[in-house]
Tab-separated table of C-alpha atoms in Angstrom:
chain	number	residue	atom	x	y	z
G	11	LEU	CA	-8.669	20.089	-5.607
G	12	ARG	CA	-5.806	21.799	-6.940
G	13	ARG	CA	-3.885	22.869	-3.446
G	14	MET	CA	-3.860	19.314	-2.368
G	15	ARG	CA	-2.425	18.354	-5.900
G	16	ARG	CA	-5.362	16.413	-7.025
G	17	PHE	CA	-6.433	16.634	-10.450
G	18	GLY	CA	-9.993	16.267	-11.891
G	19	ASP	CA	-13.154	18.012	-11.384
G	20	ALA	CA	-16.935	16.859	-9.951
G	21	ASP	CA	-18.253	16.238	-13.335
G	22	SER	CA	-15.318	13.981	-14.801
G	23	PHE	CA	-15.446	11.786	-11.549
G	24	LEU	CA	-19.391	11.646	-11.775
G	25	ASP	CA	-18.819	10.789	-15.801
G	26	LEU	CA	-16.441	7.697	-14.642
G	27	ILE	CA	-18.736	6.501	-12.062
G	28	GLY	CA	-21.261	6.593	-14.585
G	29	ARG	CA	-18.934	4.719	-17.297
G	30	ILE	CA	-18.056	2.056	-14.509
G	31	ARG	CA	-21.651	1.526	-13.301
G	32	ASP	CA	-22.966	1.318	-17.301
G	33	VAL	CA	-20.379	-1.936	-17.274
G	34	ARG	CA	-20.726	-3.224	-13.980
G	35	PRO	CA	-23.794	-2.102	-12.002
G	36	ASP	CA	-22.720	-3.722	-8.909
G	37	ALA	CA	-19.296	-2.234	-8.693
G	38	GLY	CA	-18.474	-1.052	-5.208
G	39	ILE	CA	-16.905	2.327	-5.610
G	40	ARG	CA	-15.814	4.160	-2.504
G	41	SER	CA	-13.671	7.105	-1.420
G	42	ASN	CA	-12.342	9.161	1.104
G	43	VAL	CA	-12.615	13.194	1.929
G	44	ILE	CA	-10.961	15.822	3.912
G	45	ALA	CA	-13.055	18.436	4.901
G	46	GLY	CA	-11.481	22.024	5.966
G	47	PHE	CA	-7.947	22.141	3.814
G	48	PRO	CA	-6.632	25.260	3.798
G	49	GLY	CA	-8.357	27.758	1.897
G	50	GLU	CA	-11.242	25.673	1.572
G	51	SER	CA	-14.890	27.816	1.404
G	52	GLU	CA	-18.312	27.262	2.414
G	53	ALA	CA	-18.956	27.056	-1.576
G	54	ASP	CA	-16.409	24.221	-1.689
G	55	VAL	CA	-17.966	22.487	0.403
G	56	GLU	CA	-21.296	22.853	-0.979
G	57	VAL	CA	-19.906	21.414	-4.537
G	58	LEU	CA	-18.325	18.631	-2.523
G	59	ALA	CA	-21.961	17.987	-1.085
G	60	GLY	CA	-23.326	17.913	-4.497
G	61	PHE	CA	-20.997	15.636	-5.802
G	62	LEU	CA	-21.281	12.928	-3.070
G	63	ALA	CA	-25.160	13.280	-3.280
G	64	ALA	CA	-24.781	12.786	-7.266
G	65	ALA	CA	-21.971	10.117	-7.088
G	66	ARG	CA	-23.953	7.789	-4.755
G	67	LEU	CA	-20.787	6.163	-3.602
G	68	ASP	CA	-21.293	2.831	-1.377
G	69	ALA	CA	-18.557	4.060	0.883
G	70	VAL	CA	-17.097	7.486	1.844
G	71	GLY	CA	-15.000	8.311	4.835
G	72	VAL	CA	-14.893	12.086	5.891
G	73	PHE	CA	-12.180	13.034	7.603
G	74	GLY	CA	-11.332	16.502	9.060
G	75	TYR	CA	-8.019	18.294	8.095
G	76	SER	CA	-5.126	18.764	10.415
G	77	ASP	CA	-1.651	20.052	10.106
G	78	GLU	CA	0.933	17.183	9.783
G	79	GLU	CA	4.562	18.517	10.127
G	80	GLY	CA	6.626	17.976	7.232
G	81	THR	CA	3.717	18.530	4.502
G	82	GLU	CA	2.772	20.960	2.014
G	83	GLY	CA	-0.301	21.828	3.842
G	84	ALA	CA	1.176	22.564	6.907
G	85	SER	CA	2.642	25.495	5.591
G	86	LEU	CA	-0.320	27.041	3.546
G	87	ASP	CA	-2.323	30.138	4.310
G	88	GLY	CA	-6.291	30.274	4.873
G	89	LYS	CA	-6.803	27.719	7.712
G	90	VAL	CA	-9.805	26.884	8.429
G	91	ASP	CA	-11.030	27.127	12.173
G	92	ARG	CA	-11.254	24.156	14.252
G	93	SER	CA	-14.848	24.132	14.794
G	94	ALA	CA	-15.472	24.676	11.274
G	95	ILE	CA	-13.965	21.742	9.920
G	96	ASP	CA	-15.572	19.780	12.937
G	97	GLU	CA	-19.024	21.201	11.362
G	98	ARG	CA	-18.325	20.039	8.141
G	99	VAL	CA	-17.268	16.666	8.951
G	100	ASP	CA	-20.785	16.093	10.612
G	101	ARG	CA	-22.682	17.588	7.974
G	102	LEU	CA	-20.872	15.366	5.200
G	103	GLY	CA	-20.632	12.351	7.350
G	104	THR	CA	-24.473	12.724	7.620
G	105	LEU	CA	-25.052	13.261	4.083
G	106	VAL	CA	-22.804	10.139	2.922
G	107	ASP	CA	-24.570	7.856	5.628
G	108	GLU	CA	-27.888	8.544	4.106
G	109	VAL	CA	-26.440	8.345	0.676
G	110	SER	CA	-24.561	5.125	1.283
G	111	ALA	CA	-27.543	3.700	2.834
G	112	ASP	CA	-29.850	4.535	-0.232
G	113	ARG	CA	-27.090	2.990	-2.492
G	114	ALA	CA	-27.223	0.052	-0.395
G	115	SER	CA	-30.783	-0.462	-0.573
G	116	GLU	CA	-30.419	-0.549	-4.639
G	117	ARG	CA	-28.965	-3.591	-4.071
G	118	VAL	CA	-31.746	-5.137	-2.519
G	119	GLY	CA	-32.638	-8.347	-5.265
G	120	GLU	CA	-28.865	-8.419	-6.714
G	121	ARG	CA	-27.247	-11.654	-6.262
G	122	THR	CA	-23.666	-11.416	-4.476
G	123	GLN	CA	-20.611	-13.068	-3.513
G	124	VAL	CA	-19.895	-13.147	-0.128
G	125	LEU	CA	-16.931	-13.856	2.065
G	126	VAL	CA	-17.769	-15.777	5.552
G	127	GLU	CA	-15.967	-13.993	8.359
G	128	ALA	CA	-17.706	-15.032	11.124
G	129	ILE	CA	-20.059	-17.348	12.501
G	130	ALA	CA	-21.601	-16.798	16.026
G	131	PRO	CA	-22.639	-19.456	18.660
G	132	ASP	CA	-26.555	-19.158	17.151
G	133	GLY	CA	-25.099	-20.141	13.626
G	134	THR	CA	-25.608	-16.853	12.593
G	135	ARG	CA	-22.952	-15.936	9.865
G	136	SER	CA	-21.681	-12.684	8.839
G	137	GLY	CA	-19.119	-11.192	6.428
G	138	ARG	CA	-19.016	-9.248	3.276
G	139	SER	CA	-20.029	-9.023	0.139
G	140	VAL	CA	-17.510	-8.789	-2.959
G	141	HIS	CA	-18.040	-4.557	-2.865
G	142	GLN	CA	-17.267	-4.192	0.961
G	143	GLY	CA	-13.776	-3.395	2.029
G	144	PRO	CA	-12.917	-5.506	5.697
G	145	GLU	CA	-13.840	-3.225	8.559
G	146	THR	CA	-14.887	-0.355	6.694
G	147	ASP	CA	-17.621	-0.427	4.154
G	148	GLY	CA	-20.332	-1.940	6.545
G	149	GLY	CA	-20.996	-5.944	6.693
G	150	THR	CA	-23.022	-8.388	5.657
G	151	THR	CA	-25.231	-10.641	7.843
G	152	LEU	CA	-26.159	-14.104	6.097
G	153	GLY	CA	-29.866	-15.808	6.288
G	154	PRO	CA	-30.377	-19.294	6.853
G	155	ALA	CA	-28.662	-22.266	4.312
G	156	ASP	CA	-28.796	-26.159	4.051
G	157	ASN	CA	-24.917	-25.778	3.940
G	158	ASP	CA	-22.451	-26.366	6.417
G	159	LEU	CA	-20.359	-23.141	5.143
G	160	VAL	CA	-17.193	-22.636	7.658
G	161	THR	CA	-15.207	-19.453	8.003
G	162	GLY	CA	-13.445	-18.475	5.015
G	163	ALA	CA	-15.869	-19.979	2.707
G	164	LEU	CA	-17.284	-18.228	-0.071
G	165	ALA	CA	-20.648	-18.405	-0.751
G	166	TRP	CA	-23.757	-16.907	-2.836
G	167	GLY	CA	-27.174	-15.428	-2.184
G	168	THR	CA	-29.560	-12.545	-3.029
G	169	VAL	CA	-29.866	-9.510	-0.751
G	170	THR	CA	-32.850	-9.221	0.716
G	171	ALA	CA	-32.690	-5.927	2.758
G	172	THR	CA	-30.619	-3.612	4.174
G	173	ASP	CA	-29.582	-2.083	7.596
G	174	GLY	CA	-27.999	1.310	6.829
G	175	VAL	CA	-25.026	0.459	4.486
G	176	ASP	CA	-25.195	-3.176	5.966
G	177	LEU	CA	-26.665	-5.900	3.611
G	178	ILE	CA	-28.892	-8.990	4.614
G	179	VAL	CA	-28.276	-11.758	2.402
G	180	GLU	CA	-30.144	-15.151	2.294
G	181	LEU	CA	-27.899	-17.737	1.366
G	182	GLU	CA	-28.434	-19.850	-1.885
G	183	GLY	CA	-28.606	-24.006	-1.501
């Protein structure tokens, strides 16, 4: 983290996440990580994997490092081999898929507000819950309700099931 000019450590971030969830258990917490930054060791990857497992984030983007012209990282020594970067991205990606799906499962039974974003010809509505960012953090399928919700409407419902990171919500009313 220091070489990337990022400060903090796993314990301080885990403490912060814990304090947030103490106040708002339904808070959506996401992050992005870069695998293969110059100088990264296998031990660093294991520390990151341990953090991601412990943090139970709702969504995580995992990206492989690549040199960008004009950045400080491009001039650093200790470049990680591209095949090692790809392997780390795959390994971390698999981990975060599992952890984020588990976190979504923890939401079953939770009451949530959902933005209706689309209505299929068969009437199935989809959208996103308050903790889901657009296009990146999974989505929400809305179950039947006796109402005339339109695209752009906000509706309340209860999470009844999940499909990976996606929520299935039964609407109220």
